[in-house]
Short mmCIF file of N, CA and C and ligand atoms in Angstrom, two decimals:
data_model
loop_
_atom_site.label_atom_id
_atom_site.label_comp_id
_atom_site.label_asym_id
_atom_site.label_seq_id
_atom_site.Cartn_x
_atom_site.Cartn_y
_atom_site.Cartn_z
N MET A 1 89.15 117.70 139.09
CA MET A 1 89.80 116.92 138.03
C MET A 1 91.30 116.88 138.28
N THR A 2 91.88 115.68 138.15
CA THR A 2 93.35 115.59 138.35
C THR A 2 94.07 116.11 137.11
N ALA A 3 95.24 116.68 137.32
CA ALA A 3 96.01 117.23 136.20
C ALA A 3 96.50 116.08 135.30
N PRO A 4 96.43 116.25 133.99
CA PRO A 4 96.95 115.20 133.11
C PRO A 4 98.48 115.14 133.21
N VAL A 5 99.04 113.97 132.92
CA VAL A 5 100.50 113.86 132.89
C VAL A 5 100.97 114.10 131.46
N ILE A 6 102.20 114.55 131.34
CA ILE A 6 102.78 114.77 130.01
C ILE A 6 103.42 113.46 129.55
N VAL A 7 103.01 112.99 128.38
CA VAL A 7 103.57 111.73 127.85
C VAL A 7 104.30 112.03 126.54
N PRO A 8 105.30 111.22 126.21
CA PRO A 8 105.99 111.45 124.94
C PRO A 8 105.12 111.03 123.76
N ALA A 9 105.39 111.62 122.61
CA ALA A 9 104.70 111.21 121.38
C ALA A 9 105.03 109.75 121.10
N THR A 10 104.07 109.03 120.54
CA THR A 10 104.31 107.60 120.27
C THR A 10 104.97 107.36 118.91
N VAL A 11 104.93 108.36 118.05
CA VAL A 11 105.56 108.24 116.73
C VAL A 11 106.41 109.48 116.49
N ARG A 12 107.57 109.31 115.88
CA ARG A 12 108.43 110.44 115.56
C ARG A 12 108.80 110.39 114.08
N THR A 13 108.94 111.56 113.46
CA THR A 13 109.47 111.66 112.10
C THR A 13 110.74 112.51 112.15
N ARG A 14 111.83 111.98 111.61
CA ARG A 14 113.08 112.74 111.57
C ARG A 14 113.01 113.70 110.39
N TRP A 15 113.08 114.97 110.70
CA TRP A 15 112.78 115.99 109.70
C TRP A 15 113.84 116.07 108.60
N THR A 16 115.04 115.56 108.85
CA THR A 16 116.09 115.67 107.83
C THR A 16 115.88 114.68 106.68
N ASP A 17 115.28 113.51 106.98
CA ASP A 17 115.12 112.52 105.90
C ASP A 17 113.76 111.83 105.91
N GLY A 18 112.89 112.18 106.85
CA GLY A 18 111.55 111.62 106.86
C GLY A 18 111.42 110.26 107.52
N ARG A 19 112.52 109.77 108.12
CA ARG A 19 112.46 108.45 108.75
C ARG A 19 111.42 108.44 109.88
N VAL A 20 110.53 107.44 109.85
CA VAL A 20 109.45 107.34 110.82
C VAL A 20 109.76 106.20 111.79
N SER A 21 109.59 106.45 113.08
CA SER A 21 109.82 105.40 114.07
C SER A 21 108.76 105.50 115.15
N GLY A 22 108.56 104.39 115.86
CA GLY A 22 107.60 104.40 116.96
C GLY A 22 106.54 103.34 116.81
N ASP A 23 105.43 103.57 117.49
CA ASP A 23 104.37 102.55 117.56
C ASP A 23 103.61 102.42 116.24
N GLY A 24 103.44 101.22 115.80
CA GLY A 24 102.52 100.94 114.69
C GLY A 24 102.99 101.39 113.33
N VAL A 25 104.29 101.56 113.15
CA VAL A 25 104.78 101.97 111.83
C VAL A 25 104.88 100.73 110.93
N MET A 26 104.21 100.79 109.79
CA MET A 26 104.18 99.65 108.85
C MET A 26 105.08 99.96 107.65
N HIS A 27 105.92 99.01 107.32
CA HIS A 27 106.87 99.22 106.22
C HIS A 27 106.47 98.37 105.01
N ALA A 28 106.66 98.93 103.83
CA ALA A 28 106.40 98.19 102.59
C ALA A 28 107.45 98.61 101.57
N GLU A 29 107.64 97.80 100.55
CA GLU A 29 108.65 98.16 99.54
C GLU A 29 108.21 97.70 98.17
N ARG A 30 108.73 98.39 97.17
CA ARG A 30 108.51 98.01 95.77
C ARG A 30 109.87 97.86 95.12
N ARG A 31 110.09 96.69 94.54
CA ARG A 31 111.33 96.43 93.83
C ARG A 31 111.06 96.44 92.34
N LEU A 32 112.14 96.42 91.56
CA LEU A 32 111.98 96.50 90.10
C LEU A 32 111.01 95.44 89.60
N ARG A 33 111.07 94.26 90.17
CA ARG A 33 110.21 93.16 89.70
C ARG A 33 108.72 93.49 89.86
N ASP A 34 108.41 94.40 90.80
CA ASP A 34 107.01 94.74 91.06
C ASP A 34 106.47 95.82 90.12
N LEU A 35 107.33 96.35 89.25
CA LEU A 35 106.98 97.57 88.52
C LEU A 35 107.02 97.37 87.01
N GLY A 36 106.64 96.17 86.57
CA GLY A 36 106.75 95.81 85.16
C GLY A 36 106.09 96.77 84.20
N ALA A 37 104.85 97.14 84.48
CA ALA A 37 104.11 97.95 83.50
C ALA A 37 104.38 99.44 83.65
N VAL A 38 105.24 99.80 84.61
CA VAL A 38 105.41 101.21 84.94
C VAL A 38 106.32 101.94 83.95
N PHE A 39 107.39 101.27 83.53
CA PHE A 39 108.38 101.95 82.69
C PHE A 39 108.08 101.72 81.21
N ALA A 40 108.37 102.73 80.40
CA ALA A 40 108.04 102.64 78.97
C ALA A 40 108.85 101.56 78.27
N ASP A 41 110.13 101.43 78.63
CA ASP A 41 111.03 100.51 77.93
C ASP A 41 111.00 99.15 78.64
N SER A 42 110.14 98.25 78.17
CA SER A 42 109.97 96.97 78.88
C SER A 42 111.21 96.09 78.75
N ASP A 43 112.00 96.24 77.66
CA ASP A 43 113.23 95.45 77.52
C ASP A 43 114.26 95.90 78.57
N ALA A 44 114.38 97.21 78.74
CA ALA A 44 115.32 97.74 79.75
C ALA A 44 114.88 97.29 81.14
N TRP A 45 113.57 97.31 81.39
CA TRP A 45 113.06 96.85 82.69
C TRP A 45 113.40 95.37 82.90
N ALA A 46 113.19 94.54 81.85
CA ALA A 46 113.41 93.09 81.98
C ALA A 46 114.90 92.77 82.17
N SER A 47 115.78 93.63 81.68
CA SER A 47 117.21 93.34 81.81
C SER A 47 117.79 93.94 83.10
N GLY A 48 116.98 94.66 83.87
CA GLY A 48 117.46 95.22 85.14
C GLY A 48 117.43 94.19 86.24
N PRO A 49 118.16 94.46 87.36
CA PRO A 49 118.15 93.50 88.48
C PRO A 49 116.78 93.48 89.17
N PRO A 50 116.08 92.35 89.17
CA PRO A 50 114.72 92.32 89.73
C PRO A 50 114.65 92.70 91.19
N ASP A 51 115.77 92.47 91.94
CA ASP A 51 115.77 92.78 93.38
C ASP A 51 116.02 94.26 93.68
N GLN A 52 116.33 95.02 92.65
CA GLN A 52 116.66 96.45 92.87
C GLN A 52 115.50 97.16 93.60
N LEU A 53 115.81 97.75 94.76
CA LEU A 53 114.79 98.52 95.48
C LEU A 53 114.52 99.81 94.73
N VAL A 54 113.26 100.09 94.46
CA VAL A 54 112.89 101.36 93.82
C VAL A 54 112.32 102.32 94.87
N TYR A 55 111.38 101.85 95.69
CA TYR A 55 110.93 102.71 96.79
C TYR A 55 110.37 101.87 97.92
N ARG A 56 110.34 102.52 99.07
CA ARG A 56 109.74 101.88 100.24
C ARG A 56 108.92 102.94 100.97
N THR A 57 107.99 102.46 101.78
CA THR A 57 107.14 103.37 102.54
C THR A 57 107.14 102.96 104.01
N SER A 58 107.02 103.95 104.88
CA SER A 58 106.86 103.72 106.32
C SER A 58 105.64 104.54 106.74
N CYS A 59 104.57 103.86 107.07
CA CYS A 59 103.30 104.56 107.27
C CYS A 59 102.64 104.16 108.58
N VAL A 60 101.77 105.03 109.06
CA VAL A 60 100.99 104.78 110.27
C VAL A 60 99.51 104.78 109.88
N PHE A 61 98.82 103.70 110.27
CA PHE A 61 97.40 103.54 109.96
C PHE A 61 96.65 103.41 111.29
N PRO A 62 96.32 104.52 111.93
CA PRO A 62 95.77 104.44 113.29
C PRO A 62 94.35 103.92 113.36
N VAL A 63 93.64 103.86 112.23
CA VAL A 63 92.26 103.36 112.21
C VAL A 63 92.17 102.35 111.06
N PRO A 64 91.16 101.49 111.07
CA PRO A 64 91.04 100.52 109.97
C PRO A 64 90.89 101.20 108.61
N ASP A 65 91.46 100.56 107.61
CA ASP A 65 91.33 101.06 106.24
C ASP A 65 89.85 101.23 105.90
N GLY A 66 89.51 102.35 105.32
CA GLY A 66 88.12 102.59 104.95
C GLY A 66 87.34 103.41 105.96
N THR A 67 87.94 103.68 107.12
CA THR A 67 87.24 104.47 108.15
C THR A 67 87.00 105.90 107.64
N GLU A 68 85.76 106.32 107.75
CA GLU A 68 85.43 107.69 107.35
C GLU A 68 85.97 108.67 108.38
N ALA A 69 86.53 109.76 107.94
CA ALA A 69 86.99 110.86 108.80
C ALA A 69 88.25 110.54 109.60
N GLY A 70 88.96 109.47 109.27
CA GLY A 70 90.26 109.23 109.88
C GLY A 70 91.37 109.69 108.96
N LEU A 71 92.61 109.58 109.44
CA LEU A 71 93.77 109.99 108.65
C LEU A 71 94.85 108.92 108.68
N PHE A 72 95.55 108.76 107.58
CA PHE A 72 96.78 107.98 107.50
C PHE A 72 97.92 108.93 107.16
N TRP A 73 99.14 108.56 107.55
CA TRP A 73 100.28 109.36 107.12
C TRP A 73 101.53 108.48 107.05
N GLY A 74 102.56 109.01 106.41
CA GLY A 74 103.79 108.25 106.31
C GLY A 74 104.77 108.87 105.34
N THR A 75 105.91 108.20 105.18
CA THR A 75 106.97 108.70 104.30
C THR A 75 107.23 107.69 103.19
N THR A 76 107.47 108.21 102.00
CA THR A 76 107.93 107.40 100.87
C THR A 76 109.40 107.75 100.61
N PHE A 77 110.23 106.72 100.43
CA PHE A 77 111.66 106.88 100.15
C PHE A 77 111.89 106.33 98.74
N LEU A 78 112.10 107.21 97.79
CA LEU A 78 112.23 106.83 96.38
C LEU A 78 113.69 106.93 95.96
N GLN A 79 114.23 105.81 95.50
CA GLN A 79 115.67 105.74 95.19
C GLN A 79 115.98 106.47 93.89
N PRO A 80 117.26 106.89 93.73
CA PRO A 80 117.67 107.46 92.44
C PRO A 80 117.94 106.34 91.44
N GLY A 81 117.73 106.61 90.17
CA GLY A 81 118.02 105.60 89.15
C GLY A 81 117.14 105.81 87.94
N THR A 82 117.45 105.05 86.89
CA THR A 82 116.65 105.12 85.67
C THR A 82 116.45 103.72 85.11
N VAL A 83 115.43 103.59 84.29
CA VAL A 83 115.18 102.37 83.49
C VAL A 83 114.98 102.85 82.06
N GLY A 84 115.91 102.51 81.18
CA GLY A 84 115.80 102.95 79.79
C GLY A 84 115.74 104.48 79.69
N GLY A 85 116.47 105.17 80.56
CA GLY A 85 116.50 106.64 80.53
C GLY A 85 115.35 107.31 81.25
N GLU A 86 114.42 106.50 81.78
CA GLU A 86 113.27 107.06 82.50
C GLU A 86 113.55 106.97 84.00
N TYR A 87 113.34 108.07 84.68
CA TYR A 87 113.65 108.11 86.12
C TYR A 87 112.80 107.12 86.92
N PHE A 88 113.39 106.62 88.00
CA PHE A 88 112.63 105.82 88.97
C PHE A 88 111.42 106.64 89.45
N MET A 89 110.32 105.94 89.61
CA MET A 89 109.08 106.63 90.01
C MET A 89 108.17 105.65 90.76
N THR A 90 107.15 106.18 91.38
CA THR A 90 106.15 105.34 92.03
C THR A 90 105.16 104.83 90.97
N LYS A 91 104.41 103.79 91.33
CA LYS A 91 103.40 103.25 90.40
C LYS A 91 102.43 104.35 89.99
N GLY A 92 101.99 105.10 90.98
CA GLY A 92 100.99 106.14 90.74
C GLY A 92 99.59 105.56 90.88
N HIS A 93 98.71 106.37 91.40
CA HIS A 93 97.33 105.92 91.60
C HIS A 93 96.39 107.11 91.66
N VAL A 94 95.11 106.79 91.53
CA VAL A 94 94.06 107.74 91.89
C VAL A 94 93.39 107.11 93.10
N HIS A 95 92.82 107.89 93.96
CA HIS A 95 92.18 107.29 95.12
C HIS A 95 90.90 106.56 94.70
N ALA A 96 90.63 105.44 95.38
CA ALA A 96 89.44 104.66 95.06
C ALA A 96 88.19 105.53 95.25
N LYS A 97 88.17 106.30 96.35
CA LYS A 97 87.17 107.38 96.48
C LYS A 97 87.88 108.59 95.89
N SER A 98 87.64 108.85 94.63
CA SER A 98 88.54 109.74 93.89
C SER A 98 88.45 111.20 94.31
N ASP A 99 87.40 111.55 95.09
CA ASP A 99 87.33 112.95 95.53
C ASP A 99 88.17 113.22 96.79
N ARG A 100 88.84 112.20 97.32
CA ARG A 100 89.65 112.41 98.53
C ARG A 100 90.99 113.05 98.18
N MET A 101 91.29 114.14 98.86
CA MET A 101 92.52 114.90 98.62
C MET A 101 93.66 114.34 99.47
N GLU A 102 94.84 114.90 99.27
CA GLU A 102 96.03 114.42 100.00
C GLU A 102 97.04 115.57 100.00
N VAL A 103 97.94 115.53 101.00
CA VAL A 103 99.03 116.52 101.01
C VAL A 103 100.36 115.78 101.04
N TYR A 104 101.33 116.27 100.26
CA TYR A 104 102.71 115.77 100.27
C TYR A 104 103.62 116.89 100.75
N PHE A 105 104.71 116.53 101.40
CA PHE A 105 105.70 117.53 101.83
C PHE A 105 107.07 116.86 101.74
N THR A 106 108.00 117.56 101.11
CA THR A 106 109.30 116.96 100.80
C THR A 106 110.27 117.14 101.95
N PHE A 107 110.94 116.04 102.32
CA PHE A 107 111.99 116.10 103.33
C PHE A 107 113.37 116.30 102.69
N ALA A 108 113.72 115.45 101.72
CA ALA A 108 115.08 115.46 101.17
C ALA A 108 115.06 115.00 99.72
N GLY A 109 116.06 115.47 98.98
CA GLY A 109 116.19 115.08 97.57
C GLY A 109 115.41 116.00 96.65
N THR A 110 115.43 115.65 95.37
CA THR A 110 114.70 116.45 94.39
C THR A 110 113.85 115.53 93.52
N GLY A 111 112.67 115.99 93.23
CA GLY A 111 111.78 115.14 92.45
C GLY A 111 110.71 115.94 91.74
N LEU A 112 109.82 115.19 91.15
CA LEU A 112 108.66 115.77 90.49
C LEU A 112 107.41 115.07 91.00
N LEU A 113 106.38 115.86 91.17
CA LEU A 113 105.05 115.29 91.44
C LEU A 113 104.22 115.51 90.18
N ILE A 114 103.80 114.41 89.57
CA ILE A 114 102.96 114.50 88.37
C ILE A 114 101.51 114.31 88.80
N LEU A 115 100.72 115.31 88.51
CA LEU A 115 99.28 115.30 88.82
C LEU A 115 98.53 115.25 87.50
N MET A 116 97.64 114.31 87.37
CA MET A 116 96.88 114.21 86.11
C MET A 116 95.39 114.23 86.40
N ASP A 117 94.68 115.15 85.75
CA ASP A 117 93.24 115.26 85.99
C ASP A 117 92.50 114.23 85.12
N PRO A 118 91.19 114.07 85.34
CA PRO A 118 90.46 113.03 84.60
C PRO A 118 90.47 113.22 83.09
N LYS A 119 90.79 114.44 82.61
CA LYS A 119 90.90 114.65 81.16
C LYS A 119 92.32 114.38 80.66
N ARG A 120 93.17 113.81 81.52
CA ARG A 120 94.55 113.43 81.23
C ARG A 120 95.47 114.64 81.03
N SER A 121 95.04 115.77 81.54
CA SER A 121 95.89 116.96 81.52
C SER A 121 96.79 116.92 82.76
N CYS A 122 98.09 117.13 82.54
CA CYS A 122 99.04 116.99 83.66
C CYS A 122 99.59 118.33 84.14
N ARG A 123 99.82 118.39 85.43
CA ARG A 123 100.55 119.50 86.05
C ARG A 123 101.74 118.83 86.76
N VAL A 124 102.94 119.41 86.61
CA VAL A 124 104.14 118.80 87.18
C VAL A 124 104.76 119.80 88.15
N GLU A 125 104.85 119.40 89.41
CA GLU A 125 105.39 120.29 90.44
C GLU A 125 106.77 119.79 90.87
N GLU A 126 107.69 120.74 91.04
CA GLU A 126 109.05 120.39 91.49
C GLU A 126 109.02 120.13 93.00
N MET A 127 109.64 119.03 93.41
CA MET A 127 109.73 118.69 94.83
C MET A 127 111.14 118.98 95.32
N THR A 128 111.27 119.82 96.31
CA THR A 128 112.55 120.14 96.93
C THR A 128 112.31 120.18 98.44
N PRO A 129 113.37 120.07 99.25
CA PRO A 129 113.15 120.04 100.70
C PRO A 129 112.29 121.22 101.16
N GLY A 130 111.21 120.91 101.84
CA GLY A 130 110.30 121.95 102.34
C GLY A 130 109.10 122.20 101.45
N SER A 131 109.12 121.70 100.23
CA SER A 131 107.99 121.98 99.34
C SER A 131 106.75 121.20 99.81
N VAL A 132 105.60 121.86 99.68
CA VAL A 132 104.33 121.27 100.11
C VAL A 132 103.41 121.21 98.89
N HIS A 133 102.71 120.10 98.72
CA HIS A 133 101.95 119.86 97.50
C HIS A 133 100.56 119.37 97.85
N LEU A 134 99.57 120.04 97.31
CA LEU A 134 98.20 119.62 97.53
C LEU A 134 97.75 118.78 96.33
N ILE A 135 97.32 117.58 96.59
CA ILE A 135 96.80 116.71 95.53
C ILE A 135 95.30 116.92 95.48
N PRO A 136 94.80 117.50 94.39
CA PRO A 136 93.37 117.82 94.35
C PRO A 136 92.51 116.58 94.21
N ALA A 137 91.23 116.76 94.43
CA ALA A 137 90.27 115.68 94.21
C ALA A 137 90.39 115.18 92.77
N HIS A 138 90.24 113.89 92.59
CA HIS A 138 90.18 113.22 91.28
C HIS A 138 91.52 113.20 90.53
N ALA A 139 92.60 113.66 91.16
CA ALA A 139 93.90 113.70 90.46
C ALA A 139 94.67 112.40 90.66
N ALA A 140 95.11 111.80 89.56
CA ALA A 140 96.09 110.71 89.65
C ALA A 140 97.42 111.35 90.06
N HIS A 141 98.20 110.64 90.89
CA HIS A 141 99.46 111.22 91.36
C HIS A 141 100.58 110.20 91.36
N ARG A 142 101.74 110.67 90.92
CA ARG A 142 102.95 109.84 90.81
C ARG A 142 104.13 110.74 91.14
N THR A 143 105.12 110.18 91.86
CA THR A 143 106.34 110.94 92.14
C THR A 143 107.51 110.33 91.40
N VAL A 144 108.49 111.20 91.07
CA VAL A 144 109.64 110.82 90.26
C VAL A 144 110.88 111.37 90.94
N ASN A 145 111.91 110.54 91.08
CA ASN A 145 113.17 111.04 91.64
C ASN A 145 114.07 111.51 90.50
N ILE A 146 114.34 112.80 90.41
CA ILE A 146 115.16 113.33 89.32
C ILE A 146 116.58 113.67 89.80
N GLY A 147 116.92 113.26 91.02
CA GLY A 147 118.23 113.59 91.57
C GLY A 147 119.14 112.38 91.66
N ASP A 148 120.29 112.59 92.30
CA ASP A 148 121.28 111.51 92.47
C ASP A 148 121.21 110.89 93.86
N VAL A 149 120.34 111.40 94.71
CA VAL A 149 120.20 110.86 96.06
C VAL A 149 118.72 110.52 96.29
N GLU A 150 118.48 109.82 97.39
CA GLU A 150 117.11 109.41 97.73
C GLU A 150 116.19 110.63 97.83
N LEU A 151 114.99 110.50 97.28
CA LEU A 151 113.93 111.49 97.47
C LEU A 151 113.02 110.97 98.57
N SER A 152 112.82 111.77 99.62
CA SER A 152 111.88 111.34 100.65
C SER A 152 110.84 112.43 100.86
N PHE A 153 109.61 111.98 100.97
CA PHE A 153 108.51 112.94 101.18
C PHE A 153 107.44 112.32 102.07
N GLY A 154 106.79 113.18 102.84
CA GLY A 154 105.70 112.76 103.69
C GLY A 154 104.38 112.89 102.95
N ALA A 155 103.41 112.12 103.43
CA ALA A 155 102.07 112.20 102.85
C ALA A 155 101.06 112.05 103.98
N CYS A 156 99.93 112.71 103.84
CA CYS A 156 98.81 112.53 104.78
C CYS A 156 97.53 112.50 103.95
N TRP A 157 96.73 111.46 104.19
CA TRP A 157 95.54 111.27 103.36
C TRP A 157 94.42 110.64 104.17
N PRO A 158 93.16 110.80 103.71
CA PRO A 158 92.02 110.27 104.45
C PRO A 158 92.03 108.74 104.46
N SER A 159 91.61 108.19 105.59
CA SER A 159 91.66 106.73 105.74
C SER A 159 90.60 106.00 104.92
N ASP A 160 89.69 106.74 104.30
CA ASP A 160 88.74 106.08 103.40
C ASP A 160 89.05 106.39 101.93
N ALA A 161 90.25 106.91 101.65
CA ALA A 161 90.60 107.25 100.26
C ALA A 161 90.78 105.99 99.42
N GLY A 162 91.53 105.03 99.91
CA GLY A 162 91.80 103.80 99.15
C GLY A 162 92.69 104.07 97.95
N TYR A 163 92.94 103.00 97.18
CA TYR A 163 93.84 103.09 96.03
C TYR A 163 93.17 102.50 94.81
N ASN A 164 93.32 103.16 93.69
CA ASN A 164 92.94 102.56 92.41
C ASN A 164 94.18 102.61 91.52
N TYR A 165 94.82 101.45 91.37
CA TYR A 165 96.00 101.36 90.51
C TYR A 165 95.62 100.95 89.09
N ASP A 166 94.41 100.42 88.93
CA ASP A 166 94.03 99.83 87.64
C ASP A 166 94.02 100.86 86.52
N VAL A 167 93.48 102.03 86.82
CA VAL A 167 93.34 103.02 85.77
C VAL A 167 94.71 103.43 85.23
N ILE A 168 95.70 103.49 86.12
CA ILE A 168 97.07 103.83 85.69
C ILE A 168 97.70 102.64 84.96
N ALA A 169 97.46 101.44 85.46
CA ALA A 169 98.01 100.26 84.79
C ALA A 169 97.47 100.15 83.37
N ARG A 170 96.22 100.55 83.18
CA ARG A 170 95.60 100.43 81.85
C ARG A 170 96.03 101.54 80.91
N THR A 171 96.04 102.77 81.39
CA THR A 171 96.23 103.90 80.45
C THR A 171 97.44 104.76 80.76
N GLY A 172 98.08 104.56 81.90
CA GLY A 172 99.29 105.30 82.23
C GLY A 172 99.05 106.79 82.42
N PHE A 173 100.14 107.52 82.65
CA PHE A 173 100.08 108.98 82.71
C PHE A 173 100.36 109.52 81.30
N SER A 174 99.93 110.72 81.02
CA SER A 174 100.16 111.30 79.70
C SER A 174 101.51 112.01 79.60
N VAL A 175 102.28 111.97 80.67
CA VAL A 175 103.63 112.57 80.67
C VAL A 175 104.61 111.58 81.29
N ARG A 176 105.78 111.45 80.67
CA ARG A 176 106.86 110.65 81.24
C ARG A 176 108.07 111.55 81.47
N ALA A 177 108.83 111.27 82.55
CA ALA A 177 110.01 112.09 82.89
C ALA A 177 111.26 111.29 82.55
N MET A 178 112.00 111.77 81.53
CA MET A 178 113.21 111.11 81.05
C MET A 178 114.43 111.95 81.44
N ARG A 179 115.55 111.25 81.69
CA ARG A 179 116.79 112.00 81.96
C ARG A 179 117.27 112.60 80.64
N GLY A 180 117.36 113.91 80.60
CA GLY A 180 117.74 114.59 79.37
C GLY A 180 119.20 115.01 79.39
N ALA A 181 119.57 115.82 78.42
CA ALA A 181 120.94 116.29 78.31
C ALA A 181 121.32 117.05 79.58
N GLY A 182 122.54 116.84 80.07
CA GLY A 182 123.00 117.54 81.26
C GLY A 182 122.32 117.05 82.53
N GLY A 183 121.63 115.90 82.43
CA GLY A 183 121.01 115.34 83.63
C GLY A 183 119.72 116.02 84.03
N ARG A 184 119.26 116.95 83.22
CA ARG A 184 117.98 117.61 83.53
C ARG A 184 116.83 116.77 82.99
N PRO A 185 115.67 116.81 83.64
CA PRO A 185 114.54 116.00 83.14
C PRO A 185 113.92 116.59 81.87
N ASP A 186 113.60 115.71 80.96
CA ASP A 186 112.78 116.06 79.80
C ASP A 186 111.40 115.49 80.04
N LEU A 187 110.39 116.31 79.90
CA LEU A 187 109.01 115.80 80.01
C LEU A 187 108.52 115.42 78.63
N VAL A 188 108.19 114.17 78.46
CA VAL A 188 107.76 113.65 77.17
C VAL A 188 106.26 113.38 77.24
N VAL A 189 105.51 113.98 76.34
CA VAL A 189 104.06 113.75 76.30
C VAL A 189 103.79 112.50 75.48
N VAL A 190 103.00 111.59 76.04
CA VAL A 190 102.74 110.33 75.34
C VAL A 190 101.25 110.16 75.05
C1 S6P B 201 98.98 107.27 99.50
C2 S6P B 201 100.12 108.16 99.12
C3 S6P B 201 101.55 107.58 99.19
C4 S6P B 201 101.83 106.53 98.08
C5 S6P B 201 103.32 106.18 97.98
C6 S6P B 201 103.62 105.09 96.96
O1 S6P B 201 97.75 107.84 99.16
O2 S6P B 201 99.88 108.77 97.87
O3 S6P B 201 101.80 107.05 100.44
O4 S6P B 201 101.07 105.36 98.30
O5 S6P B 201 104.04 107.33 97.64
O6 S6P B 201 103.03 105.38 95.72
P1 S6P B 201 102.07 104.32 95.02
O7 S6P B 201 101.56 105.00 93.80
O8 S6P B 201 102.86 103.10 94.75
O9 S6P B 201 100.97 104.04 96.02
ZN1 ZN B 202 97.46 108.94 97.23
#
């Protein structure tokens, strides 16, 4: 057998901020206009700049969506800001195959990971550089930027997990993160 040659990795992640580069990296973004039902104060949302970037993702999908036993991974970059006193956050979803788990790991910034079980009970984990978060089966998950700089975190999830945004669009999370006195987050149960 001939000796294998050493080849460079085809994808790189910069550990200081999570920036992903290389082959097959797909970019997507969500602006304020895309997040109408997400924030509690719909008047504040409607009066905000629709082009305002709230978050973007850079992900690698090495196998077709829905493939059993494959993996996807990537970074989410969530901007700092508020709408009606509520911190910028992701839409949030439960996986379409809801028993599929996921792992998050924080590169930079400070945030919250809101995990909600099917009984609408929430657990809120602090995200800081280096923190690692396991998203259990059946948990809806949403991230919130509670800092003054970009929050970036990596994610790795099964390629057959899929997304269900409808359940969140219909009933939301039972906890909202508002900027409180002194800039600290207040968790409001709704
Ligand atoms: C995918 C994973 C993340 C999110 C991303 C944006 O399972 O959880 O890549 O897609 O953080 O959040 P959302 O709720 O808009 O998909
Ligand atoms: Zn997910």
